[in-house]
Short mmCIF file of C-alpha atoms and ligand atoms in Angstrom, two decimals:
data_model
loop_
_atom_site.label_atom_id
_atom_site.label_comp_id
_atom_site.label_asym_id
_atom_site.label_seq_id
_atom_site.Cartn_x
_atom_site.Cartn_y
_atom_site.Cartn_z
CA UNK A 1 16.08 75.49 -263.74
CA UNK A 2 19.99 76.04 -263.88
CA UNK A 3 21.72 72.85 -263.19
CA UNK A 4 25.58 73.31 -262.08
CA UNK A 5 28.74 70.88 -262.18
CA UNK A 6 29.88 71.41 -258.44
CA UNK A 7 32.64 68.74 -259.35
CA UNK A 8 33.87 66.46 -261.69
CA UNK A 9 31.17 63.75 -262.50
CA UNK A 10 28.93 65.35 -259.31
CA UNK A 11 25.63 67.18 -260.91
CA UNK A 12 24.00 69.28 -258.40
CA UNK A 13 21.00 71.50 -258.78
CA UNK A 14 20.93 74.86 -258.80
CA UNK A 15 20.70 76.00 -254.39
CA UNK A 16 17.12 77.57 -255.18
CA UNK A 17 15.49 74.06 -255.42
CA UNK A 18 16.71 73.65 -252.01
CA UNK A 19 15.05 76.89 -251.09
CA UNK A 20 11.57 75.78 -252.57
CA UNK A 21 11.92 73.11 -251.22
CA UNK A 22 12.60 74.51 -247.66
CA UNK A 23 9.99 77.27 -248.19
CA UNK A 24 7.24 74.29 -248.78
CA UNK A 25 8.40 72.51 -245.71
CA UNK A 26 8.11 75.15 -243.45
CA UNK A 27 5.00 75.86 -245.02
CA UNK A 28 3.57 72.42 -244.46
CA UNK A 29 4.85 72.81 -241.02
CA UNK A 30 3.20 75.44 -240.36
CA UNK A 31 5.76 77.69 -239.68
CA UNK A 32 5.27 80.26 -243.05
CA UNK A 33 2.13 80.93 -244.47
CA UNK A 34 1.98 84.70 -245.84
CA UNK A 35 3.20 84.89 -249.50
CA UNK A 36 5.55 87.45 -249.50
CA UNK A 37 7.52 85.70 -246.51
CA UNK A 38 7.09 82.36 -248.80
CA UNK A 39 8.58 84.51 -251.62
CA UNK A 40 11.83 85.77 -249.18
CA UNK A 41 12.61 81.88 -247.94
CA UNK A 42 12.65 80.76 -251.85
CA UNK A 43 14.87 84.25 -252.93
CA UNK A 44 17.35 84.56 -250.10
CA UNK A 45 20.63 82.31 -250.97
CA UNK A 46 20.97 81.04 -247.41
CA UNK A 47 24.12 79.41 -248.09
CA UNK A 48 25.88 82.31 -249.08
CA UNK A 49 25.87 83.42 -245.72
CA UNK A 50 26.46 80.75 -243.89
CA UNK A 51 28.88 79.50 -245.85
CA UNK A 52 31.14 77.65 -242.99
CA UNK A 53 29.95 76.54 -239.49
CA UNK A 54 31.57 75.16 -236.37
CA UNK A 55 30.44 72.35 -234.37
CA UNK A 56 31.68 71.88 -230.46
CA UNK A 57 33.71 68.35 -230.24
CA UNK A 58 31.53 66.44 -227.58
CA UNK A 59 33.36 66.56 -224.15
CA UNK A 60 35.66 69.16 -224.96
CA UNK A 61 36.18 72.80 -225.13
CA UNK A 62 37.08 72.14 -228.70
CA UNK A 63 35.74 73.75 -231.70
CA UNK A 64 35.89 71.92 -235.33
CA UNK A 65 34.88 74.42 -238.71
CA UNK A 66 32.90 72.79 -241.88
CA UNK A 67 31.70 73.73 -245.35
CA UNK A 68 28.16 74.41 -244.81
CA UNK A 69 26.40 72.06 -248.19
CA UNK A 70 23.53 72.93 -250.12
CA UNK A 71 21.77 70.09 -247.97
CA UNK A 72 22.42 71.75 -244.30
CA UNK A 73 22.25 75.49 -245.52
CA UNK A 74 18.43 74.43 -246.42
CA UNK A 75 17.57 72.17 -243.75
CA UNK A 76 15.50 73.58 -240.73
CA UNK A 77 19.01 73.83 -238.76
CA UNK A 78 20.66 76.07 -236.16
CA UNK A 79 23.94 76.51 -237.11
CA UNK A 80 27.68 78.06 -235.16
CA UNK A 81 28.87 80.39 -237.26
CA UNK A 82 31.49 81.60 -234.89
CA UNK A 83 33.88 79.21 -232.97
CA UNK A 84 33.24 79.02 -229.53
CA UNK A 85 29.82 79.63 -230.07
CA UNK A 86 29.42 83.41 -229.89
CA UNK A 87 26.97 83.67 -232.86
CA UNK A 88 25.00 81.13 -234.82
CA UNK A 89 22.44 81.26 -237.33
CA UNK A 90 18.95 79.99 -235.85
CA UNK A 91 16.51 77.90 -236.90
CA UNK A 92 14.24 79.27 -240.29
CA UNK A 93 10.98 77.83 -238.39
CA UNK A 94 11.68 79.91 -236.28
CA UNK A 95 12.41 82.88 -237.61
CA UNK A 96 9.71 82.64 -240.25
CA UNK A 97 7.28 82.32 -237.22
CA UNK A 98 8.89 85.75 -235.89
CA UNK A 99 8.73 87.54 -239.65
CA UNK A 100 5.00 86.24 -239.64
CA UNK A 101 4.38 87.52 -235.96
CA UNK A 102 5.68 90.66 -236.42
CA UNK A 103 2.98 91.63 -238.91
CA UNK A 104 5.09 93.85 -241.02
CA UNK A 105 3.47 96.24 -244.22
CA UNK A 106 5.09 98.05 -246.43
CA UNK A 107 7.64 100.84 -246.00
CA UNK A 108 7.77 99.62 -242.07
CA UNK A 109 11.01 100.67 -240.83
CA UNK A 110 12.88 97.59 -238.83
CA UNK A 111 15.64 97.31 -236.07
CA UNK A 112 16.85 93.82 -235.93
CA UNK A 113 18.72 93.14 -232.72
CA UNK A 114 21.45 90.21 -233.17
CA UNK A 115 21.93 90.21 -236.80
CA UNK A 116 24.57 86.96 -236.59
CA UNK A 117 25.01 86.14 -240.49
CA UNK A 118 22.40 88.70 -242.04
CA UNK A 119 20.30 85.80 -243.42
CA UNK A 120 17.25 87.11 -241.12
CA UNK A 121 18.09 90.74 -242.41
CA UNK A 122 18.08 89.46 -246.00
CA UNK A 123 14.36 88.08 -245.97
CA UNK A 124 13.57 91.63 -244.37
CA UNK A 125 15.37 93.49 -247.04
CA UNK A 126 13.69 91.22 -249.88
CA UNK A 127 10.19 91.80 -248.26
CA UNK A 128 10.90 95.76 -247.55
CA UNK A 129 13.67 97.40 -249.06
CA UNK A 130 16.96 97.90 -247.98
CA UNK A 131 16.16 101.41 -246.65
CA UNK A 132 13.92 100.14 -244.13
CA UNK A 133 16.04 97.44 -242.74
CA UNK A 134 18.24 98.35 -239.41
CA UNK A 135 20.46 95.04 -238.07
CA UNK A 136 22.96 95.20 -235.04
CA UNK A 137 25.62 92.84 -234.11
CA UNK A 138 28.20 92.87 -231.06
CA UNK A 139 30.60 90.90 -232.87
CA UNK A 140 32.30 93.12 -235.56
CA UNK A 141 33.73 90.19 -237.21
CA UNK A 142 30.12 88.78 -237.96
CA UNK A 143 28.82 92.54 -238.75
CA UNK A 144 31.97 93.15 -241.80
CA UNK A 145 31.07 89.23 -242.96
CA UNK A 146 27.67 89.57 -243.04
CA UNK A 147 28.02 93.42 -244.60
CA UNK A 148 30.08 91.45 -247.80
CA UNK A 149 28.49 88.58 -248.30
CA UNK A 150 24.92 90.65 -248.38
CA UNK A 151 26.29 93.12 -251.35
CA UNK A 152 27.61 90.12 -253.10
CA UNK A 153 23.75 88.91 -252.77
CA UNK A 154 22.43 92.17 -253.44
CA UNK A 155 20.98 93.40 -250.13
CA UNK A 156 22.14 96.44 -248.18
CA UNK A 157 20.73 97.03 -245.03
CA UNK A 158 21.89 99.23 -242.24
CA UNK A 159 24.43 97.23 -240.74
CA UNK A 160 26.09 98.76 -237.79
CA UNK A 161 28.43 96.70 -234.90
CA UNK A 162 26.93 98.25 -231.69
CA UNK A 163 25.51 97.28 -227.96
CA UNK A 164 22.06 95.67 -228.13
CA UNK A 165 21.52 97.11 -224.38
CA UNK A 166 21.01 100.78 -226.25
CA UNK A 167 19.45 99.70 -229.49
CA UNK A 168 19.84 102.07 -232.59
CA UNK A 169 19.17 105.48 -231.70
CA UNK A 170 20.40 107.47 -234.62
CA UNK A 171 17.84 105.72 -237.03
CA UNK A 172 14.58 105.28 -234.66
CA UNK A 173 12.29 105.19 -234.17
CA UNK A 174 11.57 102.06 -235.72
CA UNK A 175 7.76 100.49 -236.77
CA UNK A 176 9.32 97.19 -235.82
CA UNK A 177 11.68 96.16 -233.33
CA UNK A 178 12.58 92.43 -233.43
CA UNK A 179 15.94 90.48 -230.99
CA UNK A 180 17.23 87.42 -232.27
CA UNK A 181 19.27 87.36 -228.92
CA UNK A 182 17.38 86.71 -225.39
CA UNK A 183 17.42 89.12 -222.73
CA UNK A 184 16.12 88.84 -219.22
CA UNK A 185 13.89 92.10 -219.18
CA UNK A 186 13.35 94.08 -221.87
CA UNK A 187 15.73 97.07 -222.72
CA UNK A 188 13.92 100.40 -222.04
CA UNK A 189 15.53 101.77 -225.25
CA UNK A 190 13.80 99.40 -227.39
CA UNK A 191 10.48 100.39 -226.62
CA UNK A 192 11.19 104.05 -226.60
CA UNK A 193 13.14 103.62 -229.83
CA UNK A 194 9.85 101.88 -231.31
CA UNK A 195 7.10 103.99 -233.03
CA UNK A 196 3.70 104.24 -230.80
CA UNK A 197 1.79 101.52 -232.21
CA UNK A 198 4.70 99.81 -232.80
CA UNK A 199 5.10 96.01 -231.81
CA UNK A 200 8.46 94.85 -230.79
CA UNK A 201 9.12 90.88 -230.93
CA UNK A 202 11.70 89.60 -227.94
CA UNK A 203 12.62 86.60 -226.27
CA UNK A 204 12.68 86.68 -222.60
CA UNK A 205 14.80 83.86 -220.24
CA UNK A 206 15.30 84.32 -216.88
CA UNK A 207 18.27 81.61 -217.53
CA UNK A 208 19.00 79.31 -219.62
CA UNK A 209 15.59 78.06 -221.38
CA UNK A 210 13.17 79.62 -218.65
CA UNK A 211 11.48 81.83 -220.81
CA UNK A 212 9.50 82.75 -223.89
CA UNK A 213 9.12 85.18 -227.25
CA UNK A 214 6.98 87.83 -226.00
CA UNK A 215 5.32 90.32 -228.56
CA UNK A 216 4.71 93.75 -226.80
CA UNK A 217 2.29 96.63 -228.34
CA UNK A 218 4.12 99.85 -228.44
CA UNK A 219 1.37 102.08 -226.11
CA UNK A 220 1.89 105.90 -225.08
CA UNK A 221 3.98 104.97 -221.94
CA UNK A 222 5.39 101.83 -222.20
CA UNK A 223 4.83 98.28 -224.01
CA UNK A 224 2.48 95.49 -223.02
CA UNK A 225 1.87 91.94 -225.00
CA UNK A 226 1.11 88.27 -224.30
CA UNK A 227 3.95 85.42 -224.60
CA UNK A 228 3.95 83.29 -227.81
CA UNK A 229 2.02 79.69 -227.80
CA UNK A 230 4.89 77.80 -228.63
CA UNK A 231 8.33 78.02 -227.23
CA UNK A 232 11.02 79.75 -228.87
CA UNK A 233 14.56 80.40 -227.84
CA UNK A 234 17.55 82.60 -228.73
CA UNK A 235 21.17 82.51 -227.12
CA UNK A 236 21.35 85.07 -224.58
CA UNK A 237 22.52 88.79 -225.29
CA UNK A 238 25.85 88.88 -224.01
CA UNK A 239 28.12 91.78 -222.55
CA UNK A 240 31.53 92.83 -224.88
CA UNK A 241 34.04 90.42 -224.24
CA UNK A 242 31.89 86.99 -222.76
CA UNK A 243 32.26 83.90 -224.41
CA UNK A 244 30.03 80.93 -224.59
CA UNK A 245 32.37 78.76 -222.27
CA UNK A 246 32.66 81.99 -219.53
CA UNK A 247 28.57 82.39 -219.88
CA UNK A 248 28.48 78.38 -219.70
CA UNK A 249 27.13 77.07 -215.88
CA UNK A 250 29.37 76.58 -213.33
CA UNK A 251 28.98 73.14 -211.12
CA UNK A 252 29.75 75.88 -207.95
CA UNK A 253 31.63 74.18 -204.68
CA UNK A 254 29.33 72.29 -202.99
CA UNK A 255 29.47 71.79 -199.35
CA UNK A 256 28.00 68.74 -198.16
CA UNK A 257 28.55 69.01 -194.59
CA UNK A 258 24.85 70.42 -193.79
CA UNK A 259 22.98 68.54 -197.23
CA UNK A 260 19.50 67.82 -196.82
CA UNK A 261 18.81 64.13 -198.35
CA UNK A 262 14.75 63.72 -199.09
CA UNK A 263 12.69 62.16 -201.58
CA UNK A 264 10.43 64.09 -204.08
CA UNK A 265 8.21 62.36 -206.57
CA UNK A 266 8.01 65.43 -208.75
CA UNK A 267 8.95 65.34 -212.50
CA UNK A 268 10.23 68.17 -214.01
CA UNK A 269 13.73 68.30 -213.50
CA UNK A 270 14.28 68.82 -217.66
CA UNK A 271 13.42 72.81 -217.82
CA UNK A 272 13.10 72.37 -222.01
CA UNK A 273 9.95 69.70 -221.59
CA UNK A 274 8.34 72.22 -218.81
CA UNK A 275 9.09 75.95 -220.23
CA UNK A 276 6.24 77.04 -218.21
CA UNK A 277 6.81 76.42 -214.80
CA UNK A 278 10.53 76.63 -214.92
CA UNK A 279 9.63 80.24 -215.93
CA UNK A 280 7.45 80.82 -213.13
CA UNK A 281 10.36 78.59 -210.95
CA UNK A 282 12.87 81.21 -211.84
CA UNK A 283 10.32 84.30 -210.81
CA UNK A 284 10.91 82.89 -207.13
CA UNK A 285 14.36 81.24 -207.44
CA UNK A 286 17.55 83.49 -205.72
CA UNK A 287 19.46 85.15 -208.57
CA UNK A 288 22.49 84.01 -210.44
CA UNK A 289 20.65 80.07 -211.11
CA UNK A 290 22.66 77.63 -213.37
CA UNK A 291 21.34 74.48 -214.75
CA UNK A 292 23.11 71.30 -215.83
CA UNK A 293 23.00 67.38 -216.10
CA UNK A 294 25.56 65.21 -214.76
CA UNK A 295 26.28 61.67 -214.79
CA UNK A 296 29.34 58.79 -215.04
CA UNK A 297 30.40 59.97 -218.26
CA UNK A 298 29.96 61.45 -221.22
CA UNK A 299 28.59 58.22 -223.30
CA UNK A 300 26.34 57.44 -220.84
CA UNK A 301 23.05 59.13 -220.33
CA UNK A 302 23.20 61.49 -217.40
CA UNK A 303 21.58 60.56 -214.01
CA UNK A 304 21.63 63.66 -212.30
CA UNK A 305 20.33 67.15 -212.83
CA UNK A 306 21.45 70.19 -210.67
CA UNK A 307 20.75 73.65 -209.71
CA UNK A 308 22.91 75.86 -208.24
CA UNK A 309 22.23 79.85 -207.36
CA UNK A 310 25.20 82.57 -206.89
CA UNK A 311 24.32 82.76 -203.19
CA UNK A 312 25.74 78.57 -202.66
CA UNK A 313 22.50 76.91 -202.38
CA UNK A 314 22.22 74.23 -204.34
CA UNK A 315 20.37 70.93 -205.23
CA UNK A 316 20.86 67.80 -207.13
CA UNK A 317 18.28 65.64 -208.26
CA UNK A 318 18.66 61.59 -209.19
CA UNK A 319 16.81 60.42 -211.94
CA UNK A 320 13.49 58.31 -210.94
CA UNK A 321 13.92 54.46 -209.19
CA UNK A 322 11.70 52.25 -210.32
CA UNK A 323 8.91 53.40 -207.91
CA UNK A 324 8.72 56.85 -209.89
CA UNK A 325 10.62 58.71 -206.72
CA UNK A 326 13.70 60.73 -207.04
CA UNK A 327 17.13 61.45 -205.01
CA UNK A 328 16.86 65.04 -203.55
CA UNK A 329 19.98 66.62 -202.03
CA UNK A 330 19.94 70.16 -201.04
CA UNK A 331 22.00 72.91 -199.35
CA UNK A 332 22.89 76.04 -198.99
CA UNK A 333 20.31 79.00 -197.67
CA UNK A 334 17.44 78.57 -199.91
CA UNK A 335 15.84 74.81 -201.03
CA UNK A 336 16.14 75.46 -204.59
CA UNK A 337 13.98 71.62 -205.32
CA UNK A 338 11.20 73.07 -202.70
CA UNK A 339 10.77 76.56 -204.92
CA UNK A 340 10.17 74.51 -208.05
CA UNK A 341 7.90 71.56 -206.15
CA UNK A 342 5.79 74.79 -204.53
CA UNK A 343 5.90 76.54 -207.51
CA UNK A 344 4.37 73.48 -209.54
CA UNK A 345 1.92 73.39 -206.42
CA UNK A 346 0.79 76.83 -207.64
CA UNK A 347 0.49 76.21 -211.32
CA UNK A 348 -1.61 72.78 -210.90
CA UNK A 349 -4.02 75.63 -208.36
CA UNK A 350 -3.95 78.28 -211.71
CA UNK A 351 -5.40 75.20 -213.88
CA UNK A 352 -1.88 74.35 -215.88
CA UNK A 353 -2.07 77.46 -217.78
CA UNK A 354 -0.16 77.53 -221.13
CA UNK A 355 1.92 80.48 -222.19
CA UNK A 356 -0.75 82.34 -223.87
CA UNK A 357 -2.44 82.95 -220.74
CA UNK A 358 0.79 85.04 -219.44
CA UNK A 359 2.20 88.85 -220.35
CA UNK A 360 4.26 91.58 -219.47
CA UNK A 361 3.79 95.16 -219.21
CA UNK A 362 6.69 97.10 -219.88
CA UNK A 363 7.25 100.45 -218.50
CA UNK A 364 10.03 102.83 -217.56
CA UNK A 365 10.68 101.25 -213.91
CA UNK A 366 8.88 98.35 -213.89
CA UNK A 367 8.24 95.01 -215.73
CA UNK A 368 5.37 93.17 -214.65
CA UNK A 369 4.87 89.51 -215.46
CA UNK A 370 0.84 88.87 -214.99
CA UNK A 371 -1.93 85.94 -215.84
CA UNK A 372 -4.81 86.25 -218.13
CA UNK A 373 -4.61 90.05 -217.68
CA UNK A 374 -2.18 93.18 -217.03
CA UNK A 375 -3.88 93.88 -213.66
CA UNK A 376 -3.44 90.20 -212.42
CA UNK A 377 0.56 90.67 -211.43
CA UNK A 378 2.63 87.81 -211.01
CA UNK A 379 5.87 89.26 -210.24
CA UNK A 380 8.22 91.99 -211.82
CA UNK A 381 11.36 91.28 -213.99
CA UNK A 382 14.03 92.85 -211.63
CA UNK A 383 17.77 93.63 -212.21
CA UNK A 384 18.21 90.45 -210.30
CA UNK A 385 16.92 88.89 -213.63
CA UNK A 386 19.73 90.83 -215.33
CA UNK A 387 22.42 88.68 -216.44
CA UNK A 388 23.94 92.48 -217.09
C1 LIG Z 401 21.12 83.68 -232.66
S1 LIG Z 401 22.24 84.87 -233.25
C2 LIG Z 401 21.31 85.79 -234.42
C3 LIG Z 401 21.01 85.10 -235.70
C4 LIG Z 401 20.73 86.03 -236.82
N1 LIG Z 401 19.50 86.73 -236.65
C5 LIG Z 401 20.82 85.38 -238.17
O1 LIG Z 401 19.91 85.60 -238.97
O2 LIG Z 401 21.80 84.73 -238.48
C6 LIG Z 401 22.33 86.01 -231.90
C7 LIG Z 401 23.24 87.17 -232.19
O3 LIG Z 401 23.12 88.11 -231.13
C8 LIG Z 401 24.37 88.77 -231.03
N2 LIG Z 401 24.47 89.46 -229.74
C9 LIG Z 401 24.65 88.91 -228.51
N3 LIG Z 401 24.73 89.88 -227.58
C10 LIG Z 401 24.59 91.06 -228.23
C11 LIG Z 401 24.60 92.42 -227.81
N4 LIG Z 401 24.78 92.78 -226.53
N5 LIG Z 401 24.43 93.37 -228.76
C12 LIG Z 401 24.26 93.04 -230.07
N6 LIG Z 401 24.25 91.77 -230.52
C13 LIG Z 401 24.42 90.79 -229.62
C14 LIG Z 401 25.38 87.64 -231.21
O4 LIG Z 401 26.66 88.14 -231.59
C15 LIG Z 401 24.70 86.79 -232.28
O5 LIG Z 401 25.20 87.08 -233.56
#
């Protein structure tokens, strides 16, 4: 092992005992197992690429830049990379769980949708090749950074700034297809850019964390998988020229000249703790639905969650009394706390089921979401899902 003066008097170790040492957590954790995956985490010089981050100043529209250390650059962390929070580098758990899902083999050809600081393209290129390794980016900024500091690590993928919404035509099709951004129904030119066969790995929200990874089988017409056990979650894919604070929710105008005050002893108002039915919520929810928490301040914990959908209604929900009920107050033309307490009525009646037990079927005008099996529809993904 190398060992390096970083600066006077300060003896660091060389950055690849960090990445052993990351590769064996995640492997403990369950999040790597394969060996040439467990080979990419200890090779790739994460650091490199994320070599500055930014943090948001609490309260504020504010954005502060760092030095990314050895420490943080090898710690299971998301990570800013842009100000104002247009592209970060995600978590490795979880995108060692995607590498692993996606079941590549050799000479697989891969399009990487959202390729943010390259580090996810690196552990492709170290597992297949640069020649079979296909990233996109919105952000040309990110796609020139992440094009240098690659070469300077000795990886060269196919690095191009384009439009996620039309994928990579001029080198498909693809074996793989895998988005590192969320989307609210698949693309169709992902799955007809992807080899028959093919699988392509993407995360679907409806909004803001009401959603799931969903791995879909390339088949002669269309694409068809199950959603992912465990939750996973990407920022959305965003149109050319959106921000993070113009994509952020809105606390819309609320009338309160015709609010309905009730009671509801249901509790679920934190969508991250109930992925699930806030999914299934947002299947039957009017379009355009934001999400946020609200209370006295910001030091305080917040004591109010609300919902609000493009078309003005709108609810707000108190945090529990002591008696376990909760302050409802709703408006506007649909009851936006009565969707979710139904739509909780209705997953208690399918037995609580899990996100294995749901999957979509992709195809060139529809996208149905169904239970236990293709024929048993749920509801289809429409453009009113379409942030777009
Ligand atoms: C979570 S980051 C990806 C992290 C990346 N895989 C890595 O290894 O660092 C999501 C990326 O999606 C990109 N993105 C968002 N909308 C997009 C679009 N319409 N087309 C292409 N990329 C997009 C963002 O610029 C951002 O870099």
């Amino acid at each position: 092992m190398r060992l390096r003066i970083f600066s006077p008097g300060q003896l660091v170790t060389d950055w690849t005992v960090h990445a052993v040492r990351m590769a064996d957590d995640l492997t403990t954790a369950g999040k790597l197992w394969s060996a040439p995956w467990q080979a990419a985490v200890r090779a790739v010089p994460r650091h490199e690429l994320v070599p500055v981050h930014y943090q948001r100043v609490p309260g504020t529209e504010q954005w502060t830049r760092a030095e990314t250390t050895l420490d943080l650059a090898y710690s299971n962390t998301a990570l800013f990379v842009l100000p104002d929070g247009l592209s970060s580098t995600s978590m490795p758990s979880l995108m060692t769980r995607m590498l692993e899902a996606l079941d590549v083999h050799d000479r697989h050809n891969v399009l990487e949708i959202g390729a943010g600081t390259g580090y996810n393209a690196a552990l492709l290129c170290h597992r297949l090749g640069d020649q079979h390794v296909f990233a996109i980016d919105l952000e040309p900024t990110l796609v020139q950074l992440a094009r240098q500091r690659l070469a300077r690590i000795g990886y060269h993928p196919t690095l191009v700034t384009a439009d996620a919404v039309n994928g990579l035509p001029e080198h498909a099709p693809y074996d793989r297809v895998i988005a590192t951004c969320s989307v609210p129904a698949v693309p169709w030119s992902w799955v007809e850019q992807t080899r028959e066969g093919g699988l392509i790995l993407a995360d679907i929200k409806l909004a803001a964390l009401t959603g799931n990874l969903v791995l879909l089988h390339r088949t002669a017409d269309g694409a068809q998988g199950r959603f992912d056990r465990t939750y996973g979650g990407f920022m959305a894919m965003r149109s050319s020229g959106e921000t993070y604070s113009s994509s952020r929710p809105r606390r819309i105008h609320r009338d309160r000249s015709s609010t309905r005050i009730r009671t509801s002893t249901l509790d679920v108002s934190h969508p991250w703790e109930h992925s699930v039915l806030w999914f299934l919520a947002h299947l039957h929810l009017p379009p355009g639905i934001s999400f946020g928490l609200c209370g006295k301040d910001t030091s305080t914990p917040p004591t109010t969650a609300f919902l609000s959908a493009a078309d003005g209604s709108w609810c707000e929900i108190d945090e529990p009394s002591p008696d376990g009920t909760r302050h409802v107050r709703e408006a506007g033309p649909h009851q936006l706390w009565r969707i979710i307490e139904e739509t909780h009525a209705t997953w208690l009646r399918m037995d609580q089921p899990g996100w294995e037990r749901f999957g979509l079927t992709v195809t060139t005008n529809r996208q149905a979401v169904w239970l236990d099996e293709p024929r048993n529809v749920l509801r289809q993904l429409t453009e009113t899902h379409s942030s777009r």
